[in-house]
Amino acid sequence: MKKILFCLPLLLLLLPQGIKAQEDAFRYLDPIEKKYADLKDYTADVMVHFDIETFKAPDMQAKLYYKTPDKMKVESKRVFFFPREGGYFNPSLFKKEDFEIKLLERSTERSAKLVKLKLTPKKAKRGIQDFVLTIDTDSQLIREMGVTQFDGREIKAVIEYGRFDRFELPAHIQLKLDIPSFETEGVKEFDQLIHKPKRITGTIEIRYSNYKVNSGLSDEFFKEPASSKGM
Amino acid sequence: MKLFWFETFKTFSRWRTYISFTVIGLIVILTEVVMKLSANEIVYRMLRSFQKDFLVTGNILNAWFVTAFIMNSLHIHIPFLITLVAGDMVSSEATSGTIRFLLIRPPSRSRIIMAKYLTALFYTALLVIFFALVCVSLGLLLFGSGDLIIHHYGKFDIAFIPESEIPLRILFAFVAAIWSMSVVASIAFLFSTLAENSIGPIIGTMAVVIVFLVLGNLPLDFFRTLKPYLFTTYMINLWQQFLNIPIPWPEIWRSAIILGLHNAGLFLIALFVFKRKDIKS
C-alpha cells in the first residue's frame, strides 16, 4: 500500500510530461501537412534499379500516378516491379490522428536540424508495426523513413528532393531492404521447416523525373480493370 | 544412312508412335487453356511472396512463362512417351519374331543397332521439337509475348529475362532438353536390347527415372550427397540453366558432357549386348 501511495504521485507527475512529448512531436508533422496541402495529384516518370542478390532484374521504367489521399498507379508497357513501402511520395500518409507519435531524438547534420519521430499506427494497416521518420525541420522535409512490419520486414528510405513546379518532390529515393527470404504466410516447404529463414538484404534506387503536378487526375483513372485485380 | 531411314520409316509406320505426339498435344492444350482460365490465381500464387513488397504490373503470364512452366514437367511425362518407342526398338523385333530375318541380312549387327539407336534419338528430338512448337505457338496465341519472370516458389528469388533475349534462350533450352531426353532414350534402348518384349524396357526405364528423381529430391543430407551421381540431376538442370542470369556456361557444358558420356556408355553396352545376342534359341 505504501508503495502504491509512493508511486501514484510519481505517475501523476510523469503523465503530463508524456502528453507534452506527444504534442511536441505533433508539431513537426503539422508544417509538412500544410506544405503539401495544395498538392492534389502528380504524375512522374520513374526508373527503378535493383541491387538485390536474389532479384536479378534490369532497370525498369514506368509512369507513376498519385492522387491524394492514397491513390497510386503505375503504368508500363513491360513487366514492372515497384516497391510498395517507401517507393513513392505520399504527403497524406502521416496524418497525426492516425498515429501514436514519439520523439526519439534531435540532431544536427550538415547544419540542418533534424528530428527523429517514431509513429505507431493506431489501427494496424498493411502489417506495419511502426514508422521512424527523420524530418529536416528547416526545410520541412522527410529525409529518411524507416518501416518495420510485424513479420520482420524492415525497409529504410533515404529521400533526396528536387523542386518541381512549386513543390519539393523526391528526385531520388534509395530503399534499403532487409526482409525474410521465405514466405512468412501459408504452407511452408520442407526446407523452410528444417532451416532457419535467411534474410535478404539489398537496395533499390528510384529516380523520378518529368513531374506534372495537379493535372486533375480523376478517381476513375485509378480503378483497376477487373481482369488485373490479381496482379 | 539407308538403314536409318528404313528404321525411321518402320517406326513412323506404327500407330503407337503417334500416341506420344497426341498425348503431348493434349497435355499442352489442356494446360494452356486451364492456365488461361485461371490466370489471376496463377499470377497471385506465383507472386505471393512479392505482393507484400512490390506492386507488379505488365503481362507476366505470357507465352514464355507458360512454356517454362510446362517445361518443368518435362522430366515426368516426356520420358514415359520416349520409352514407348525407344523401349520397343529392338525388343519388338524379338516379340514379332523378325529378329532372325533382320540379322541374317548383309548389314552387320553394329550397323543395324546404330541405325535403330539413331532412330530412337531422332524420334526423341522430333517429340521435343513438337512439344516446343505446340507450347510456344499456342502460348503466343493465348497469352501473347512479354518479359519472362522466373520465380522460385515460396522464396524471394527472381530472375527477370527481357523479352528480346527470350526466343534464343528458349531455343537453347529446348536443344538442351533434347540432349537430356536422349539419355532416357538410351536407357530404354539398352533395356530393349536385353528384353524379349516391350513392356519390360518401358517399365524398367520409368522405374530408373522415377527412383533417381525421388532420390535426388529428398531433402536429407544423405540423398543430397548422392545427387551429383544421378543422371536425372543433370537432365533437369541442363535446360533450366538457360533461364538463369547470367547463363552459367561452365555448368551447362559439364552437364552436357556428363549426359553425353551416359549416352555413349549406354549405347556401347547395348552394342555389346546386341552383338552377343543369341538368336538361335
Coordinates of C-alpha atoms in Angstrom, one line a residue:
Chain A
M1 CA 0.0 0.0 0.0
K2 CA 2.9 2.3 0.9
K3 CA 4.5 1.5 -2.4
I4 CA 1.3 2.4 -4.3
L5 CA 1.0 5.7 -2.4
F6 CA 4.6 6.4 -3.3
C7 CA 4.2 5.6 -7.0
L8 CA 0.9 7.4 -7.6
P9 CA 2.2 10.9 -7.3
L10 CA 5.2 10.0 -9.4
L11 CA 2.9 8.7 -12.2
L12 CA 0.8 11.8 -11.9
L13 CA 3.9 13.9 -12.3
L14 CA 5.2 11.9 -15.4
L15 CA 1.8 11.8 -17.2
P16 CA 1.7 15.4 -18.3
Q17 CA 5.3 15.0 -19.5
G18 CA 4.2 12.2 -21.8
I19 CA 1.3 14.2 -23.2
K20 CA 3.7 17.1 -23.7
A21 CA 6.2 14.9 -25.6
Q22 CA 3.4 13.7 -27.9
E23 CA 2.3 17.3 -28.6
D24 CA 5.8 18.3 -29.2
A25 CA 6.2 15.5 -31.7
F26 CA 2.9 16.5 -33.5
R27 CA 4.3 20.0 -34.2
Y28 CA 6.9 18.5 -36.6
L29 CA 4.2 16.9 -38.8
D30 CA 1.9 19.8 -39.0
P31 CA 4.2 22.0 -41.2
I32 CA 4.7 19.2 -43.6
E33 CA 1.0 18.6 -43.9
K34 CA 0.5 22.3 -44.5
K35 CA 3.4 22.5 -47.0
Y36 CA 1.8 19.9 -49.3
A37 CA -1.9 20.9 -48.7
D38 CA -2.2 22.2 -52.2
L39 CA -0.7 19.1 -53.8
K40 CA -3.7 17.2 -55.2
D41 CA -2.0 14.8 -57.6
Y42 CA 1.2 14.2 -59.5
T43 CA 2.5 12.2 -62.5
A44 CA 6.2 11.3 -62.9
D45 CA 8.5 9.1 -64.9
V46 CA 10.2 6.6 -62.6
M47 CA 13.3 4.5 -63.2
V48 CA 14.0 1.6 -60.8
H49 CA 17.4 0.0 -60.3
F50 CA 17.6 -3.2 -58.2
D51 CA 20.7 -4.2 -56.3
I52 CA 19.5 -7.4 -54.6
E53 CA 21.3 -10.6 -54.9
T54 CA 18.2 -12.8 -55.4
F55 CA 16.4 -10.3 -57.6
K56 CA 18.1 -10.4 -60.9
A57 CA 16.4 -7.7 -63.0
P58 CA 17.4 -5.0 -65.4
D59 CA 16.5 -1.3 -64.7
M60 CA 12.7 -0.8 -65.2
Q61 CA 10.9 2.3 -66.3
A62 CA 7.3 3.3 -65.8
K63 CA 4.9 6.2 -65.3
L64 CA 3.7 6.7 -61.8
Y65 CA 0.4 8.5 -60.9
Y66 CA -0.6 9.7 -57.5
K67 CA -3.7 11.3 -56.1
T68 CA -4.4 12.3 -52.6
P69 CA -5.1 10.8 -50.1
D70 CA -3.8 7.3 -51.1
K71 CA -4.4 6.5 -54.8
M72 CA -1.4 5.3 -56.7
K73 CA -1.0 3.6 -60.1
V74 CA 1.9 2.6 -62.3
E75 CA 1.8 2.1 -66.0
S76 CA 4.4 0.3 -68.0
K77 CA 4.5 -1.4 -71.4
R78 CA 6.7 -4.1 -69.8
V79 CA 6.7 -6.1 -66.6
F80 CA 7.4 -3.7 -63.8
F81 CA 8.1 -4.2 -60.1
F82 CA 7.6 -1.2 -57.8
P83 CA 8.2 -1.2 -54.1
R84 CA 5.0 -0.8 -52.1
E85 CA 6.6 0.8 -49.0
G86 CA 8.7 3.9 -49.3
G87 CA 8.9 3.8 -53.1
Y88 CA 6.7 6.9 -53.7
F89 CA 6.0 10.1 -52.0
N90 CA 2.6 10.3 -50.3
P91 CA 2.3 13.5 -48.2
S92 CA -1.0 12.4 -46.8
L93 CA 0.4 9.2 -45.3
F94 CA 1.3 10.7 -41.9
K95 CA -1.8 12.2 -40.5
K96 CA -1.2 12.8 -36.9
E97 CA -4.6 11.5 -35.8
D98 CA -3.7 8.0 -37.2
F99 CA -0.6 7.6 -35.1
E100 CA 0.9 7.5 -31.6
I101 CA 3.9 9.7 -32.0
K102 CA 7.1 9.7 -30.0
L103 CA 10.0 12.0 -30.4
L104 CA 13.2 9.9 -30.4
E105 CA 16.0 12.4 -30.9
R106 CA 17.1 15.8 -32.1
S107 CA 20.3 16.2 -34.0
T108 CA 22.2 18.5 -36.5
E109 CA 23.7 17.2 -39.7
R110 CA 25.5 19.4 -42.2
S111 CA 23.9 22.4 -40.4
A112 CA 20.4 21.0 -40.9
K113 CA 18.3 20.5 -37.8
L114 CA 16.8 17.0 -37.8
V115 CA 14.3 15.3 -35.5
K116 CA 13.6 11.6 -35.4
L117 CA 10.0 10.5 -34.7
K118 CA 8.5 7.1 -34.1
L119 CA 5.0 6.7 -35.5
T120 CA 3.0 3.7 -34.3
P121 CA -0.3 3.3 -36.3
K122 CA -3.4 3.3 -34.1
K123 CA -5.0 0.9 -36.4
A124 CA -2.9 -1.9 -37.9
K125 CA -2.6 -1.4 -41.7
R126 CA -0.7 -3.5 -44.2
G127 CA 1.1 -5.2 -41.3
I128 CA 3.1 -2.1 -40.4
Q129 CA 4.4 -2.0 -36.9
D130 CA 5.9 1.4 -36.9
F131 CA 7.5 4.2 -39.0
V132 CA 10.6 6.1 -38.0
L133 CA 10.8 9.4 -39.7
T134 CA 13.8 11.7 -39.9
I135 CA 12.5 15.2 -40.5
D136 CA 14.5 18.2 -41.6
T137 CA 12.8 20.9 -39.5
D138 CA 14.4 23.8 -41.5
S139 CA 13.0 22.7 -44.9
Q140 CA 10.1 20.7 -43.5
L141 CA 11.0 17.6 -45.5
I142 CA 11.1 13.9 -44.6
R143 CA 14.7 12.9 -45.2
E144 CA 14.5 9.3 -44.1
M145 CA 11.7 6.9 -43.5
G146 CA 12.1 3.5 -41.7
V147 CA 9.3 1.0 -41.9
T148 CA 9.1 -2.0 -39.6
Q149 CA 6.5 -4.7 -40.3
F150 CA 5.1 -7.3 -37.9
D151 CA 6.6 -10.2 -39.9
G152 CA 10.1 -8.9 -39.6
R153 CA 10.4 -6.9 -42.8
E154 CA 12.5 -3.7 -42.5
I155 CA 12.6 -1.0 -45.1
K156 CA 14.5 2.2 -44.9
A157 CA 14.0 5.0 -47.5
V158 CA 16.5 7.9 -47.9
I159 CA 14.9 10.6 -49.9
E160 CA 16.5 13.4 -52.0
Y161 CA 14.3 16.2 -53.2
G162 CA 14.2 18.5 -56.2
R163 CA 11.9 21.5 -56.9
F164 CA 9.2 20.7 -59.4
D165 CA 6.6 23.3 -60.1
R166 CA 6.3 24.9 -56.7
F167 CA 6.7 21.8 -54.7
E168 CA 9.7 19.9 -53.4
L169 CA 9.2 16.4 -54.5
P170 CA 11.5 13.3 -54.5
A171 CA 14.1 13.2 -57.2
H172 CA 15.8 10.1 -55.9
I173 CA 14.8 7.5 -53.3
Q174 CA 17.1 4.9 -52.0
L175 CA 15.4 1.9 -50.4
K176 CA 17.3 -0.4 -48.2
L177 CA 15.6 -3.8 -47.8
D178 CA 16.0 -6.3 -45.0
I179 CA 13.4 -9.0 -45.4
P180 CA 12.9 -12.7 -44.8
S181 CA 13.8 -14.8 -47.8
F182 CA 10.9 -17.2 -47.4
E183 CA 7.2 -16.5 -47.4
T184 CA 6.0 -15.8 -43.9
E185 CA 2.4 -16.9 -44.6
G186 CA 0.8 -20.1 -45.9
V187 CA 2.0 -23.6 -46.2
K188 CA 5.8 -23.9 -45.6
E189 CA 8.1 -26.1 -47.7
F190 CA 10.2 -28.8 -46.1
D191 CA 13.3 -26.7 -46.4
Q192 CA 11.6 -23.8 -44.5
L193 CA 10.9 -26.1 -41.6
I194 CA 14.4 -27.5 -41.2
H195 CA 16.4 -24.4 -41.9
K196 CA 16.2 -21.1 -40.2
P197 CA 14.9 -18.5 -42.7
K198 CA 17.6 -16.4 -44.2
R199 CA 17.2 -12.7 -44.7
I200 CA 17.5 -10.9 -48.0
T201 CA 19.2 -7.5 -48.0
G202 CA 19.8 -5.1 -50.8
T203 CA 19.0 -1.7 -52.2
I204 CA 16.5 -0.3 -54.7
E205 CA 17.3 3.1 -56.3
I206 CA 14.3 5.0 -57.7
R207 CA 14.8 8.1 -59.9
Y208 CA 11.9 10.5 -60.5
S209 CA 11.7 12.9 -63.4
N210 CA 9.2 14.8 -65.6
Y211 CA 6.8 15.7 -62.8
K212 CA 3.4 17.0 -63.7
V213 CA 1.6 18.4 -60.7
N214 CA -2.1 19.0 -60.1
S215 CA -3.2 17.9 -63.6
G216 CA -6.6 16.9 -62.2
L217 CA -6.4 13.1 -62.3
S218 CA -9.9 11.5 -61.8
D219 CA -10.7 8.8 -59.3
E220 CA -11.8 6.5 -62.1
F221 CA -8.3 6.6 -63.6
F222 CA -7.1 4.7 -60.6
K223 CA -9.7 1.9 -60.7
E224 CA -8.2 -1.4 -61.7
P225 CA -9.8 -3.3 -64.5
A226 CA -11.4 -6.5 -63.1
S227 CA -9.1 -8.8 -65.1
S228 CA -6.0 -7.4 -63.5
K229 CA -7.1 -7.4 -59.9
G230 CA -4.9 -10.4 -59.0
M231 CA -1.7 -8.8 -60.3
Chain B
M1 CA 22.0 -44.0 -93.8
K2 CA 19.7 -46.2 -95.8
L3 CA 19.3 -48.4 -92.8
F4 CA 18.5 -45.3 -90.6
W5 CA 15.7 -44.2 -93.0
F6 CA 14.4 -47.7 -93.2
E7 CA 14.2 -47.9 -89.4
T8 CA 12.7 -44.4 -89.3
F9 CA 10.0 -45.4 -91.9
K10 CA 9.3 -48.6 -89.9
T11 CA 9.0 -46.6 -86.6
F12 CA 6.7 -44.0 -88.1
S13 CA 4.6 -46.6 -89.8
R14 CA 3.4 -47.8 -86.4
W15 CA 0.4 -46.1 -85.0
R16 CA 1.8 -46.3 -81.4
T17 CA 4.5 -43.8 -82.4
Y18 CA 1.8 -41.1 -82.7
I19 CA 0.4 -41.8 -79.3
S20 CA 3.2 -39.6 -77.8
F21 CA 2.5 -36.7 -80.2
T22 CA -1.2 -36.9 -79.5
V23 CA -0.6 -37.0 -75.7
I24 CA 1.8 -34.1 -75.8
G25 CA -0.6 -32.1 -77.9
L26 CA -3.4 -32.8 -75.4
I27 CA -1.4 -32.1 -72.3
V28 CA -0.1 -28.7 -73.7
I29 CA -3.6 -27.6 -75.0
L30 CA -5.3 -28.6 -71.7
T31 CA -2.6 -27.0 -69.6
E32 CA -2.6 -23.7 -71.5
V33 CA -6.4 -23.4 -71.7
V34 CA -6.7 -24.1 -67.9
M35 CA -3.9 -21.5 -67.3
K36 CA -5.7 -19.0 -69.4
L37 CA -8.9 -19.6 -67.4
S38 CA -7.2 -19.3 -64.1
A39 CA -4.7 -16.7 -65.0
N40 CA -5.3 -14.5 -61.9
E41 CA -4.9 -17.4 -59.5
I42 CA -1.6 -18.5 -61.1
V43 CA -0.1 -15.0 -61.0
Y44 CA -1.3 -14.5 -57.4
R45 CA 0.3 -17.8 -56.3
M46 CA 3.4 -17.1 -58.2
L47 CA 4.0 -13.7 -56.9
R48 CA 2.5 -14.1 -53.4
S49 CA 5.9 -13.6 -51.7
F50 CA 6.4 -10.5 -53.8
Q51 CA 3.0 -8.9 -53.5
K52 CA 3.7 -7.7 -50.0
D53 CA 6.8 -5.8 -51.1
F54 CA 6.1 -4.9 -54.7
L55 CA 3.3 -3.7 -56.9
V56 CA 3.6 -5.8 -60.1
T57 CA 2.2 -4.7 -63.4
G58 CA 2.6 -6.0 -67.0
N59 CA 1.9 -9.2 -68.9
I60 CA 3.6 -11.7 -66.5
L61 CA 1.6 -14.7 -67.6
N62 CA 2.8 -14.8 -71.2
A63 CA 3.8 -17.5 -73.7
W64 CA 7.4 -17.7 -72.4
F65 CA 6.3 -18.1 -68.8
V66 CA 3.7 -20.8 -69.8
T67 CA 6.4 -22.6 -71.8
A68 CA 8.9 -22.6 -69.0
F69 CA 6.1 -23.7 -66.6
I70 CA 5.2 -26.7 -68.8
M71 CA 8.8 -27.5 -69.4
N72 CA 9.2 -28.0 -65.7
S73 CA 7.1 -31.1 -66.0
L74 CA 9.3 -32.3 -68.9
H75 CA 11.1 -34.8 -66.7
I76 CA 7.8 -36.5 -65.7
H77 CA 5.7 -37.2 -68.8
I78 CA 8.2 -36.9 -71.7
P79 CA 10.4 -39.8 -70.5
F80 CA 7.4 -42.1 -70.5
L81 CA 6.4 -41.1 -74.0
I82 CA 10.0 -41.6 -75.2
T83 CA 10.2 -45.1 -73.7
L84 CA 7.1 -46.1 -75.6
V85 CA 9.1 -46.1 -78.8
A86 CA 12.8 -46.3 -77.7
G87 CA 12.0 -49.3 -75.5
D88 CA 10.4 -51.0 -78.4
M89 CA 13.1 -50.6 -80.9
V90 CA 14.9 -53.9 -80.5
S91 CA 12.5 -55.9 -78.3
S92 CA 9.7 -55.6 -80.8
E93 CA 11.8 -57.5 -83.4
A94 CA 12.1 -60.3 -80.8
T95 CA 8.4 -60.2 -80.0
S96 CA 7.3 -60.3 -83.6
G97 CA 9.9 -62.9 -84.5
T98 CA 11.6 -60.8 -87.1
I99 CA 15.0 -60.5 -85.4
R100 CA 16.3 -63.6 -87.1
F101 CA 15.3 -62.3 -90.6
L102 CA 16.9 -59.0 -89.7
L103 CA 20.2 -60.4 -88.6
I104 CA 20.8 -62.9 -91.4
R105 CA 20.8 -60.0 -93.9
P106 CA 24.0 -58.4 -95.1
P107 CA 24.3 -55.4 -92.8
S108 CA 26.3 -56.0 -89.8
R109 CA 24.8 -56.1 -86.3
S110 CA 26.7 -52.9 -85.4
R111 CA 25.2 -51.1 -88.4
I112 CA 21.7 -52.4 -87.5
I113 CA 21.9 -51.4 -83.9
M114 CA 23.4 -48.0 -84.8
A115 CA 20.5 -47.3 -87.2
K116 CA 18.0 -48.3 -84.6
Y117 CA 19.7 -46.1 -81.9
L118 CA 19.8 -43.1 -84.2
T119 CA 16.1 -43.6 -85.0
A120 CA 15.4 -43.6 -81.3
L121 CA 17.3 -40.4 -80.9
F122 CA 15.6 -38.9 -84.0
Y123 CA 12.2 -39.8 -82.5
T124 CA 13.2 -38.2 -79.2
A125 CA 14.3 -35.0 -80.9
L126 CA 11.1 -34.8 -83.0
L127 CA 8.9 -35.3 -79.9
V128 CA 10.7 -32.4 -78.0
I129 CA 10.5 -30.2 -81.1
F130 CA 6.8 -30.9 -81.5
F131 CA 6.4 -30.1 -77.7
A132 CA 8.2 -26.8 -78.2
L133 CA 6.2 -25.8 -81.2
V134 CA 2.9 -26.5 -79.6
C135 CA 3.9 -24.9 -76.4
V136 CA 5.2 -21.7 -77.9
S137 CA 2.7 -21.2 -80.8
L138 CA -0.4 -21.9 -78.6
G139 CA 1.2 -19.8 -75.8
L140 CA 1.7 -16.8 -78.1
L141 CA -1.8 -17.2 -79.4
L142 CA -3.4 -17.3 -76.0
F143 CA -1.1 -15.2 -73.8
G144 CA 1.0 -13.0 -76.1
S145 CA 4.6 -12.2 -75.6
G146 CA 6.4 -10.3 -72.8
D147 CA 9.3 -10.4 -70.3
L148 CA 10.0 -13.7 -68.6
I149 CA 9.9 -13.9 -64.8
I150 CA 11.5 -17.0 -63.4
H151 CA 10.5 -17.3 -59.7
H152 CA 11.4 -20.0 -57.2
Y153 CA 8.2 -20.8 -55.4
G154 CA 7.9 -19.6 -51.8
K155 CA 11.3 -17.8 -51.9
F156 CA 12.3 -14.2 -52.5
D157 CA 14.1 -15.2 -55.6
I158 CA 13.5 -13.9 -59.1
A159 CA 15.2 -13.8 -62.5
F160 CA 13.9 -11.2 -65.0
I161 CA 14.7 -12.0 -68.6
P162 CA 13.9 -9.2 -71.1
E163 CA 11.6 -10.2 -74.0
S164 CA 14.4 -9.6 -76.6
E165 CA 16.6 -12.3 -75.1
I166 CA 13.9 -15.0 -74.6
P167 CA 13.5 -16.6 -78.1
L168 CA 17.2 -17.5 -78.2
R169 CA 17.3 -18.8 -74.6
I170 CA 14.2 -20.9 -75.2
L171 CA 15.7 -22.3 -78.3
F172 CA 18.8 -23.3 -76.4
A173 CA 16.7 -24.7 -73.6
F174 CA 14.8 -27.0 -76.0
V175 CA 18.1 -28.1 -77.6
A176 CA 19.3 -28.9 -74.1
A177 CA 16.0 -30.7 -73.4
I178 CA 16.6 -32.9 -76.5
W179 CA 20.1 -33.7 -75.2
S180 CA 18.7 -34.5 -71.7
M181 CA 15.9 -36.7 -73.0
S182 CA 18.3 -38.6 -75.2
V183 CA 19.7 -40.3 -72.0
V184 CA 16.2 -41.6 -71.3
A185 CA 16.0 -42.9 -74.9
S186 CA 19.5 -44.5 -74.4
I187 CA 18.4 -46.3 -71.2
A188 CA 15.2 -47.5 -72.8
F189 CA 17.2 -48.6 -75.9
L190 CA 19.6 -50.6 -73.7
F191 CA 16.8 -52.3 -71.9
S192 CA 15.2 -53.0 -75.2
T193 CA 18.3 -55.0 -76.4
L194 CA 18.1 -57.0 -73.2
A195 CA 14.4 -57.9 -73.3
E196 CA 12.2 -60.0 -75.4
N197 CA 9.1 -57.9 -75.0
S198 CA 8.4 -54.1 -74.9
I199 CA 6.7 -53.9 -71.5
G200 CA 9.9 -54.7 -69.6
P201 CA 12.0 -51.9 -71.1
I202 CA 9.2 -49.3 -70.7
I203 CA 8.6 -50.2 -67.1
G204 CA 12.3 -50.6 -66.4
T205 CA 13.2 -47.2 -67.8
M206 CA 10.4 -45.4 -66.0
A207 CA 11.4 -47.1 -62.7
V208 CA 15.0 -45.9 -63.1
V209 CA 13.9 -42.3 -63.9
I210 CA 11.3 -42.1 -61.1
V211 CA 13.6 -43.7 -58.5
F212 CA 16.5 -41.4 -59.4
L213 CA 14.2 -38.3 -59.4
V214 CA 12.8 -39.2 -56.0
L215 CA 16.3 -39.9 -54.5
G216 CA 17.6 -36.7 -56.0
N217 CA 14.8 -34.6 -54.5
L218 CA 14.6 -36.0 -50.9
P219 CA 15.7 -33.1 -48.6
L220 CA 18.0 -35.2 -46.5
D221 CA 21.8 -34.8 -46.4
F222 CA 22.5 -38.4 -47.4
F223 CA 20.5 -38.0 -50.6
R224 CA 22.0 -34.6 -51.2
T225 CA 25.4 -36.2 -51.4
L226 CA 24.1 -38.8 -53.8
K227 CA 22.6 -36.2 -56.1
P228 CA 25.8 -35.5 -58.2
Y229 CA 25.9 -39.1 -59.1
L230 CA 22.4 -39.3 -60.6
F231 CA 21.9 -38.5 -64.2
T232 CA 18.5 -37.0 -63.5
T233 CA 20.2 -34.1 -61.7
Y234 CA 21.9 -33.0 -64.9
M235 CA 18.8 -34.0 -67.0
I236 CA 16.7 -31.4 -65.2
N237 CA 19.4 -28.8 -64.6
L238 CA 20.7 -28.6 -68.2
W239 CA 17.8 -26.8 -69.8
Q240 CA 16.9 -24.8 -66.7
Q241 CA 20.3 -23.2 -66.8
F242 CA 19.4 -21.3 -70.0
L243 CA 16.9 -19.3 -67.9
N244 CA 19.4 -18.2 -65.4
I245 CA 21.1 -14.8 -65.1
P246 CA 23.8 -14.9 -66.3
I247 CA 23.8 -18.2 -68.3
P248 CA 26.2 -20.5 -66.4
W249 CA 28.1 -21.9 -69.4
P250 CA 30.7 -24.0 -67.5
E251 CA 27.9 -25.7 -65.6
I252 CA 26.0 -26.3 -68.8
W253 CA 29.0 -27.8 -70.6
R254 CA 29.7 -30.0 -67.5
S255 CA 26.1 -31.3 -67.5
A256 CA 26.1 -31.8 -71.3
I257 CA 29.3 -33.8 -71.2
I258 CA 28.1 -36.0 -68.3
L259 CA 24.9 -36.7 -70.2
G260 CA 26.8 -37.3 -73.4
L261 CA 29.1 -39.8 -71.5
H262 CA 25.9 -41.6 -70.3
N263 CA 24.6 -41.8 -73.8
A264 CA 27.9 -43.2 -75.1
G265 CA 28.2 -45.7 -72.3
L266 CA 24.7 -46.9 -72.6
F267 CA 24.9 -47.3 -76.3
L268 CA 28.2 -49.2 -76.1
I269 CA 26.7 -51.6 -73.6
A270 CA 23.6 -52.0 -75.9
L271 CA 26.0 -52.7 -78.8
F272 CA 27.9 -55.3 -76.8
V273 CA 24.7 -57.0 -75.8
F274 CA 23.2 -56.9 -79.3
K275 CA 26.4 -58.3 -80.9
R276 CA 26.4 -61.2 -78.5
K277 CA 22.7 -61.8 -78.7
D278 CA 21.8 -65.4 -79.3
I279 CA 19.1 -65.7 -81.9
K280 CA 19.2 -69.5 -82.4
S281 CA 17.3 -70.4 -79.2

